mmCIF file of C-alpha atoms in Angstrom:
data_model
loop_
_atom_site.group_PDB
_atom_site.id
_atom_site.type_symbol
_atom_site.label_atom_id
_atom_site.label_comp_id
_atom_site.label_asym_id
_atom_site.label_seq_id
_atom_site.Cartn_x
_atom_site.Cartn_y
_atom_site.Cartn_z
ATOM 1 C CA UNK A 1 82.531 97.880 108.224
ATOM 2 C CA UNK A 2 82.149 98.881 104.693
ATOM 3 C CA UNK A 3 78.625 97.310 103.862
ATOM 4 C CA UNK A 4 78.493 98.161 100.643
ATOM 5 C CA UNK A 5 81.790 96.651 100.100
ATOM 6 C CA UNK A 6 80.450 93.561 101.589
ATOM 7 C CA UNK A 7 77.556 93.520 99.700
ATOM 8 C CA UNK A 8 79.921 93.341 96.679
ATOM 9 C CA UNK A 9 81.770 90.552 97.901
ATOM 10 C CA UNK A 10 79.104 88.258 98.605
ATOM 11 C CA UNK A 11 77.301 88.810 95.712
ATOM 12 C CA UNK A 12 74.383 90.497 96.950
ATOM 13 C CA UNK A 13 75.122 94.006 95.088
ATOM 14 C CA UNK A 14 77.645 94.324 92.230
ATOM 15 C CA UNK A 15 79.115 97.235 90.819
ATOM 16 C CA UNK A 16 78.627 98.054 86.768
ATOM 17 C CA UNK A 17 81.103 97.807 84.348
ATOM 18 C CA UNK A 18 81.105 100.219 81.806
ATOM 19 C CA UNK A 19 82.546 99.418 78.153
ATOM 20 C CA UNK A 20 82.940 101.608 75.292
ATOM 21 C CA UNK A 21 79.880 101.333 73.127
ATOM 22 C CA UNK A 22 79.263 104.736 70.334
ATOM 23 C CA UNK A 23 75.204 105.840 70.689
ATOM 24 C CA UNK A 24 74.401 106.663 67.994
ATOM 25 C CA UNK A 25 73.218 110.235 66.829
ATOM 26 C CA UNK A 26 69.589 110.938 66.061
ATOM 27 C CA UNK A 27 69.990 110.454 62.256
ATOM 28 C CA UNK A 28 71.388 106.930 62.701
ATOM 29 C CA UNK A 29 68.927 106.197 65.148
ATOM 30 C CA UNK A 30 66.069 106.530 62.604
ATOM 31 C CA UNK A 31 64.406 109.297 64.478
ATOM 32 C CA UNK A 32 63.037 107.146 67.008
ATOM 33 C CA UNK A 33 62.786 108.357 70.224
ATOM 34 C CA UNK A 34 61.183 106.019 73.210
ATOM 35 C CA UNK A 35 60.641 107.833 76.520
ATOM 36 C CA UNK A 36 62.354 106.431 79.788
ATOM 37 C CA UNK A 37 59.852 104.857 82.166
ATOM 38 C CA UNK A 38 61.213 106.561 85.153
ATOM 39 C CA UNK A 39 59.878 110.032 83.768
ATOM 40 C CA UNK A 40 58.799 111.856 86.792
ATOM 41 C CA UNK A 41 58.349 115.159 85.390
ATOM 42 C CA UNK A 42 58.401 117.441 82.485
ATOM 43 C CA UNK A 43 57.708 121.054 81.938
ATOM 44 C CA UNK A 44 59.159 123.840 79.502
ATOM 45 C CA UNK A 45 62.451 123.765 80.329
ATOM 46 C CA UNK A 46 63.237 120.833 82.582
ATOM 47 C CA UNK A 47 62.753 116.707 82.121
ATOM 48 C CA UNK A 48 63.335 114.703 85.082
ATOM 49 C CA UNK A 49 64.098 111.365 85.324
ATOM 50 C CA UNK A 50 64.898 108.785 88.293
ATOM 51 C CA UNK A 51 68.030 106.901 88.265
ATOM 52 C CA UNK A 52 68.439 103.504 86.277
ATOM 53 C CA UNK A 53 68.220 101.311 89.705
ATOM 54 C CA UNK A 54 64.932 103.017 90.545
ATOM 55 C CA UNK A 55 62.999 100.074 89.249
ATOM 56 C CA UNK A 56 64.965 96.887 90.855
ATOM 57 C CA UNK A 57 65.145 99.588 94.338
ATOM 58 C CA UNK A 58 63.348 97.720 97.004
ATOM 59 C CA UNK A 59 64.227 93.984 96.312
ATOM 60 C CA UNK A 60 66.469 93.501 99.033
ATOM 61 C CA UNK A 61 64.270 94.522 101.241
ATOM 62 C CA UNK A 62 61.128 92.393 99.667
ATOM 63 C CA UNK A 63 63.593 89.516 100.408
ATOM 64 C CA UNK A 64 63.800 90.497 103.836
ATOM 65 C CA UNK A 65 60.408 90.710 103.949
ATOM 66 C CA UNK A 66 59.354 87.037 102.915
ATOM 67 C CA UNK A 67 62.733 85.054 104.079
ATOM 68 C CA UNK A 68 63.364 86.387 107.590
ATOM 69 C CA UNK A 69 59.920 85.865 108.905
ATOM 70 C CA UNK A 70 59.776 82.663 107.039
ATOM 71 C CA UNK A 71 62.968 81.412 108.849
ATOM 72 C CA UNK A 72 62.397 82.829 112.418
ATOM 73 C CA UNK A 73 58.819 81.148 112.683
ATOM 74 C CA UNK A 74 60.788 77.618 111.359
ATOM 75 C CA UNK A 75 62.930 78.525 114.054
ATOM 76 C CA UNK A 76 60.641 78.725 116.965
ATOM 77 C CA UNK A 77 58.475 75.671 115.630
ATOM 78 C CA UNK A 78 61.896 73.955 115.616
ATOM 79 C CA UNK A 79 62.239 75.171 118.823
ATOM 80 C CA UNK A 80 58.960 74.276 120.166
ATOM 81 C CA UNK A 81 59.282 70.807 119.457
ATOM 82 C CA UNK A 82 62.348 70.171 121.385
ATOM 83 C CA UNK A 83 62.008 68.772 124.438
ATOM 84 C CA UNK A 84 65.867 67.259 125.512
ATOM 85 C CA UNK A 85 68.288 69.371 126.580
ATOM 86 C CA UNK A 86 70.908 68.150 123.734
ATOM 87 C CA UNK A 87 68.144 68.780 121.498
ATOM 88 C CA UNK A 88 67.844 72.667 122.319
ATOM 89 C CA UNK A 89 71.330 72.670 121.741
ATOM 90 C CA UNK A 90 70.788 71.459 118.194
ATOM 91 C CA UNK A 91 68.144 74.528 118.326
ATOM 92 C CA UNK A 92 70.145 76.715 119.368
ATOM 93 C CA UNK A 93 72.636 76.053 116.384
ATOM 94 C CA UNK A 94 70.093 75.265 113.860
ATOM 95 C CA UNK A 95 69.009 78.627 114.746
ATOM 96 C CA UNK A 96 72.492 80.547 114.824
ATOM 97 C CA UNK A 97 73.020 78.685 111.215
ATOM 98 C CA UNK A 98 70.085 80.355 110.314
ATOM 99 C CA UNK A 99 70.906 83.798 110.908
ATOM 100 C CA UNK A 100 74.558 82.948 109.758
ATOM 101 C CA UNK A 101 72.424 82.094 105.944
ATOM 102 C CA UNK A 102 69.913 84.808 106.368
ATOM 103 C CA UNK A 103 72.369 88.273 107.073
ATOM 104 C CA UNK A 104 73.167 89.176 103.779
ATOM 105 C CA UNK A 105 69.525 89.676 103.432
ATOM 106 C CA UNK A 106 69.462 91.498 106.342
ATOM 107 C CA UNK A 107 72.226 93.785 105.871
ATOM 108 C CA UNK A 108 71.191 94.279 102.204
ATOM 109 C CA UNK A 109 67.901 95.692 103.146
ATOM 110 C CA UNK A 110 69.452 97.858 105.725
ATOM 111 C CA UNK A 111 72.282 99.154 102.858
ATOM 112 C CA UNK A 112 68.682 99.924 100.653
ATOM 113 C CA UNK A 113 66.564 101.645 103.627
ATOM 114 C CA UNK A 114 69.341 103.874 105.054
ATOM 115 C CA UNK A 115 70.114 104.942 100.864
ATOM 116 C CA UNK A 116 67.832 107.750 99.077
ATOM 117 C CA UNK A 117 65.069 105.239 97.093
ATOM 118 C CA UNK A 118 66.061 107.448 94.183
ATOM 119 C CA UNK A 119 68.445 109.793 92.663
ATOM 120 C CA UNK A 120 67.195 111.963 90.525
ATOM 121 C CA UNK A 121 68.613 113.716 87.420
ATOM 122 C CA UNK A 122 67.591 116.686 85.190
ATOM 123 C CA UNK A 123 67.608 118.068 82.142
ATOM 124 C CA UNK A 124 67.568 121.872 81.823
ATOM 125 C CA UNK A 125 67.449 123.029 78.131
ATOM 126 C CA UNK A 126 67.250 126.778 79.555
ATOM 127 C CA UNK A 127 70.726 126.647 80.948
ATOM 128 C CA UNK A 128 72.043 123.599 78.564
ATOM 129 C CA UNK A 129 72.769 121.790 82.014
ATOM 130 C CA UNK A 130 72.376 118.401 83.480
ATOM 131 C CA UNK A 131 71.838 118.032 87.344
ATOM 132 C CA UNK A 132 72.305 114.569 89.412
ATOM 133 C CA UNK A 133 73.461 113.251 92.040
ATOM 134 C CA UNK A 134 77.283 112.213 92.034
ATOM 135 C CA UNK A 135 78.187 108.754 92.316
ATOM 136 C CA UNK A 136 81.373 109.490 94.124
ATOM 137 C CA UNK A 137 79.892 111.417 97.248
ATOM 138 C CA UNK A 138 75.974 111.641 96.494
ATOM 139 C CA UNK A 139 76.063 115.463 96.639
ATOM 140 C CA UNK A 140 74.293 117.052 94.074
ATOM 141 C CA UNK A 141 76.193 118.252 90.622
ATOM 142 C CA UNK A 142 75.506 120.311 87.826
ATOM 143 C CA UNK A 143 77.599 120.452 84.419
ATOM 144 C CA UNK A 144 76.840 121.447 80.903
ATOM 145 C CA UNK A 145 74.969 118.793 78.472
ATOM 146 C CA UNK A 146 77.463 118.672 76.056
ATOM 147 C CA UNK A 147 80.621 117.877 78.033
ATOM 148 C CA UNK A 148 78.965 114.935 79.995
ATOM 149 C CA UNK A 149 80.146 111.069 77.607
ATOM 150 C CA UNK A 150 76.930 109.197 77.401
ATOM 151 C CA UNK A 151 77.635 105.639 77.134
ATOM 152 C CA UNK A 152 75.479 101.880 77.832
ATOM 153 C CA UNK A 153 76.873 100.568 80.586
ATOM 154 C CA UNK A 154 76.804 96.573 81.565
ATOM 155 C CA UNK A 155 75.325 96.013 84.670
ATOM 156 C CA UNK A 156 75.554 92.392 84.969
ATOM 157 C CA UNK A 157 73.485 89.442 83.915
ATOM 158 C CA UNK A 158 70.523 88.312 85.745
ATOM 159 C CA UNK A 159 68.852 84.335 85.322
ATOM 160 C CA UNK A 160 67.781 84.822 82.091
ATOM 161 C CA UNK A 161 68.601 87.783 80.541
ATOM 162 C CA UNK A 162 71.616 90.520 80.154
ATOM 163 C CA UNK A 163 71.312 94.275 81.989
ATOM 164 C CA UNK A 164 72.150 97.657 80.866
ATOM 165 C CA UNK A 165 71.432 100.741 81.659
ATOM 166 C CA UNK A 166 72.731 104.381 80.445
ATOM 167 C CA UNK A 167 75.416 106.358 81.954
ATOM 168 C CA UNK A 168 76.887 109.609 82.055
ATOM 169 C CA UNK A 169 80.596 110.522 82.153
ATOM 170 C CA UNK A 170 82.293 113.619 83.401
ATOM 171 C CA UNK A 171 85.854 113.008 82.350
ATOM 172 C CA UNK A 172 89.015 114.269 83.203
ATOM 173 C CA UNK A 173 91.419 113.490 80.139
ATOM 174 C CA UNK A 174 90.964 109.885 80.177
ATOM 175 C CA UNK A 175 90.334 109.156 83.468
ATOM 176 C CA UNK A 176 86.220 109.075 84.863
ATOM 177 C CA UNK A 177 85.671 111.591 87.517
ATOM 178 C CA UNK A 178 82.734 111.227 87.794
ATOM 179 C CA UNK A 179 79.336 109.632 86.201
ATOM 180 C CA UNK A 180 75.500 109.217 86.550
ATOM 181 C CA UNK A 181 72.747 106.697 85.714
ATOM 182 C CA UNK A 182 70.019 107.709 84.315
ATOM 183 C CA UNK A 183 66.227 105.816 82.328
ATOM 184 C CA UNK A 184 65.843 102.505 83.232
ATOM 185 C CA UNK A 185 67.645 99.121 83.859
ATOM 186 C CA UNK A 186 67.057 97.353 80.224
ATOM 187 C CA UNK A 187 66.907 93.974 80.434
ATOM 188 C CA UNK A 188 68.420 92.019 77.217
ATOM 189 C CA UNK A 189 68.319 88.171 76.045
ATOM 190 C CA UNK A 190 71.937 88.656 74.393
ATOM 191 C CA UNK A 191 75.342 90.402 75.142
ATOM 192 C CA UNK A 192 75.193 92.983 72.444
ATOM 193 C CA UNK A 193 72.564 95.734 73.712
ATOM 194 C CA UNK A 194 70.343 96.431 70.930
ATOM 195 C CA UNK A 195 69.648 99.921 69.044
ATOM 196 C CA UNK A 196 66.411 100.117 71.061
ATOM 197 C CA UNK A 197 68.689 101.565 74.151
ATOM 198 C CA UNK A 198 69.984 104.475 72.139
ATOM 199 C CA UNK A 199 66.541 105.689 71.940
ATOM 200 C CA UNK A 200 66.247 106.844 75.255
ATOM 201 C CA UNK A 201 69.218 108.808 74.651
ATOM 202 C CA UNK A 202 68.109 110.021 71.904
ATOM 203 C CA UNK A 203 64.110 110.977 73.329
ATOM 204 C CA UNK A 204 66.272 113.417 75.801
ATOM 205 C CA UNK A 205 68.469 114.995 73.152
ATOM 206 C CA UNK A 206 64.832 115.430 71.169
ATOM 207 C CA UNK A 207 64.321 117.813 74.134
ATOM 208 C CA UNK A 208 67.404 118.857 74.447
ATOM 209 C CA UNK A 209 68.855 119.923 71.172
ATOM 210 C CA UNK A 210 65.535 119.397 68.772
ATOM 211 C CA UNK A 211 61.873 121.049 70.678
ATOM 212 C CA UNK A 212 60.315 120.395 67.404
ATOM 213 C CA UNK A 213 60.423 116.765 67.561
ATOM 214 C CA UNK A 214 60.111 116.570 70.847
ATOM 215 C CA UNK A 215 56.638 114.547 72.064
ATOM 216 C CA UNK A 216 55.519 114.494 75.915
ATOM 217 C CA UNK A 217 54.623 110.972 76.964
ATOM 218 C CA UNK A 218 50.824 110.356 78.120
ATOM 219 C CA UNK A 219 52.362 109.172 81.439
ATOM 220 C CA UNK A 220 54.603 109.866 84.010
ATOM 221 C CA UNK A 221 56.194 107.821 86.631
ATOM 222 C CA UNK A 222 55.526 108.964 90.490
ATOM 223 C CA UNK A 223 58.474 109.358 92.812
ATOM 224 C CA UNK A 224 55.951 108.523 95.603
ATOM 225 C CA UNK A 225 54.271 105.446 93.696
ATOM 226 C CA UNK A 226 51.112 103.760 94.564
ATOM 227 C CA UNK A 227 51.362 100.007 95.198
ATOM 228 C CA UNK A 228 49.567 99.740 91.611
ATOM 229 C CA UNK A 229 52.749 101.930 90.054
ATOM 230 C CA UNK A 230 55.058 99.928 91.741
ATOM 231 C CA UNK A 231 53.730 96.699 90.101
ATOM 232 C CA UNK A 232 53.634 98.289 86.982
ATOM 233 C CA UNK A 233 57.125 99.828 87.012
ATOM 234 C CA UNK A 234 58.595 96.828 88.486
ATOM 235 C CA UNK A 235 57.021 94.116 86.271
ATOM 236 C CA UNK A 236 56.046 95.874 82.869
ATOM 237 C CA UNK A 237 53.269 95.154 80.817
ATOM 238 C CA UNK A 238 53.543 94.634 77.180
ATOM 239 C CA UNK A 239 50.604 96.918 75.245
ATOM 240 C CA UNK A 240 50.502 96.550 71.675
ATOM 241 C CA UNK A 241 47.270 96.316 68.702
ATOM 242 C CA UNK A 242 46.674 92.826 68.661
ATOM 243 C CA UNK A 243 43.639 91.735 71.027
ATOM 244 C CA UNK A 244 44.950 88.470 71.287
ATOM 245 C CA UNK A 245 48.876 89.564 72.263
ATOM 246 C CA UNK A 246 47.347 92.124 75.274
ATOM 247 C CA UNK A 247 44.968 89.640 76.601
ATOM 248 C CA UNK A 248 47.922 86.967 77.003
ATOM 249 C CA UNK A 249 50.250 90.026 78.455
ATOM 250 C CA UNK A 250 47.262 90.786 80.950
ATOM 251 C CA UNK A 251 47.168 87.218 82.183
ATOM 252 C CA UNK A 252 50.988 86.872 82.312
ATOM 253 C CA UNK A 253 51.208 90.308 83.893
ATOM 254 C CA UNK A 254 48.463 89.537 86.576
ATOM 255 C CA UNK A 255 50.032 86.151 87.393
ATOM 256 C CA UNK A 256 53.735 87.888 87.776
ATOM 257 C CA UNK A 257 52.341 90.321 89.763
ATOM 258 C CA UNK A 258 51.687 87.600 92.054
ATOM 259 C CA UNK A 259 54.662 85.850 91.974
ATOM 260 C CA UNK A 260 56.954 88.754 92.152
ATOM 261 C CA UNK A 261 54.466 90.202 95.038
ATOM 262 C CA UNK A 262 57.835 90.502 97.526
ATOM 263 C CA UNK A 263 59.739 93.213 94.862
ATOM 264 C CA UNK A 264 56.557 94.717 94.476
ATOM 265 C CA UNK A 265 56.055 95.034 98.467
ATOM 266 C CA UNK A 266 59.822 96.020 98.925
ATOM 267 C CA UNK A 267 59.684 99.029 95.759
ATOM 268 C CA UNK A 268 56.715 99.957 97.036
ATOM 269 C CA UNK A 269 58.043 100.626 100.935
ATOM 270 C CA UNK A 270 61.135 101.861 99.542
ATOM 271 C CA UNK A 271 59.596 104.250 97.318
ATOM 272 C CA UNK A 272 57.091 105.379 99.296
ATOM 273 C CA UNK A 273 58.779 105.476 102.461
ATOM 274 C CA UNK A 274 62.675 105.810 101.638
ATOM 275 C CA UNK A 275 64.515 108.850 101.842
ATOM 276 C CA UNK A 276 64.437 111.506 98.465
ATOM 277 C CA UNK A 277 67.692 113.560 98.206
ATOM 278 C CA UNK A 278 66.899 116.964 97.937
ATOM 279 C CA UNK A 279 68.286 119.954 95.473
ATOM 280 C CA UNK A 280 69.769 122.731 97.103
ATOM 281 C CA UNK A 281 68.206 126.590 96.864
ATOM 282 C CA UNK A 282 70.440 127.714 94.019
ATOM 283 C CA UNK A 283 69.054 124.695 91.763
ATOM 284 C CA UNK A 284 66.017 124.902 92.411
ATOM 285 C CA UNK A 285 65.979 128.726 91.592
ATOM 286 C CA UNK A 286 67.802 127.597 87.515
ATOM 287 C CA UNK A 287 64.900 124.550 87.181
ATOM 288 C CA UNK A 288 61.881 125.650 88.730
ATOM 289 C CA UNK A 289 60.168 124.006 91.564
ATOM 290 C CA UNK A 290 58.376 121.622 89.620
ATOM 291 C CA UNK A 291 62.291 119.562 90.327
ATOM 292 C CA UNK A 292 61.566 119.407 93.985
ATOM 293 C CA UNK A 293 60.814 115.557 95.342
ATOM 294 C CA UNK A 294 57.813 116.028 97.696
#
């Protein structure tokens, strides 16, 4: 059985739609460049980044995590408590109904634990490359910067807000051979993504096209995170000037933290845990071995 194909069907993982939206070059942009979050490394020649599901990576299995446990001990209380023999019959269904409602949690944490817990991608201003991990058959690819389409692609909408996240293209006339994710999953309150996800676009071309205006971010993102990294990348925090604004961020932050402790758990395992696709010799050798996932 094709379980990602299942997934799909019932909901549980959906596949991005990608529609034709210009990004904008630098100049229209303003000049403003915001770094990715998933920025995992950066040296002379090379920026890394993770993929754009890097930061939702891990749910499935939080689910898993909380639900299934939760279920089987109702289960076996359930269980407990009957003392008839038509009544363990109504256990024994309760408890088949059960794992009838809980397997699409099950099998979606097995699609995310037997998957790498991130696909890298770089970009190599030496060689004027760009390096990932194909969508097609996960084997590693390499083609030049400027012949990859960049475009924002729709993931989907969420509860409350709208998701995007930025693509590359390798195109064959007009037909997609191939393509890559790449930043972070950008979560929007309206339809229309806003300029604000051009800029990650635009930080990389800063460092790929422009080293003067180029500015290394005071962080970077661990492939291996700690469970403190994995809060932080899966629930950001808002950091701004005003006193007031970060003290209400810190108390919404802490409190989401807590009620979003089952993603947390899950990117965390997954993260830490999860397999890392690795490059082979002959890319390593162009980018350095700063590239390698240890």
């Amino acid at each position: 059985m094709n379980i990602e194909k299942y997934l799909r069907l019932t909901g549980f993982l959906r596949k991005g739609s990608y529609p034709d939206i210009k990004i904008p070059s630098p100049g229209e942009a303003e000049d403003i460049k915001a770094a990715p979050s998933t920025l995992f490394h950066v040296d002379d020649h090379c920026l890394v980044l993770g993929d754009a599901g890097f930061r939702e990576r891990g749910m499935s299995l939080g689910v898993f995590l909380i639900m299934v446990p939760v279920m089987v001990a109702f289960c076996v209380v359930f269980s407990y408590l009957m003392v008839s023999v038509q009544e363990y019959l109504y256990s024994v269904i309760f408890n088949a109904f059960a794992l009838f409602v809980a397997h699409p949690f099950i099998l979606a944490a097995w699609f995310e634990i037997t998957r790498s817990s991130v696909y890298p991608v770089v970009f190599n201003r030496k060689t004027g490359k760009v390096y990932f991990f194909s969508d097609q058959d996960g084997r590693p690819r390499q083609m030049p910067w400027q012949e990859c389409s960049y475009a924002v692609a729709y993931k989907g909408r969420s509860i409350v807000a709208c998701r995007y996240e930025l693509r590359g293209f390798i195109m064959s006339g007009y037909r997609v051979e191939d393509s890559f994710s790449f930043g972070d999953t950008v979560y929007l309150q309206r339809e229309a993504p806003k300029e604000g996800m051009f800029y990650f676009l635009n930080y990389i071309q800063a460092f790929m096209e422009h080293d003067e205006d180029f500015e290394k971010p005071e962080r970077l993102m661990s492939w291996r995170p700690s469970l403190t990294e994995s809060a932080r990348h899966t629930i950001p925090r808002l950091v701004t000037n005003n006193t007031t604004v970060n003290v209400l961020s810190t108390v919404f932050y802490r409190s989401m933290c807590v009620f979003f402790s089952w993603q947390i758990l899950g990117h965390y395992l997954i993260s830490r845990y999860g397999k890392i696709p690795q490059w082979p010799q002959e890319i390593i050798d162009e980018c350095g071995e700063g590239i390698i996932l240890k």
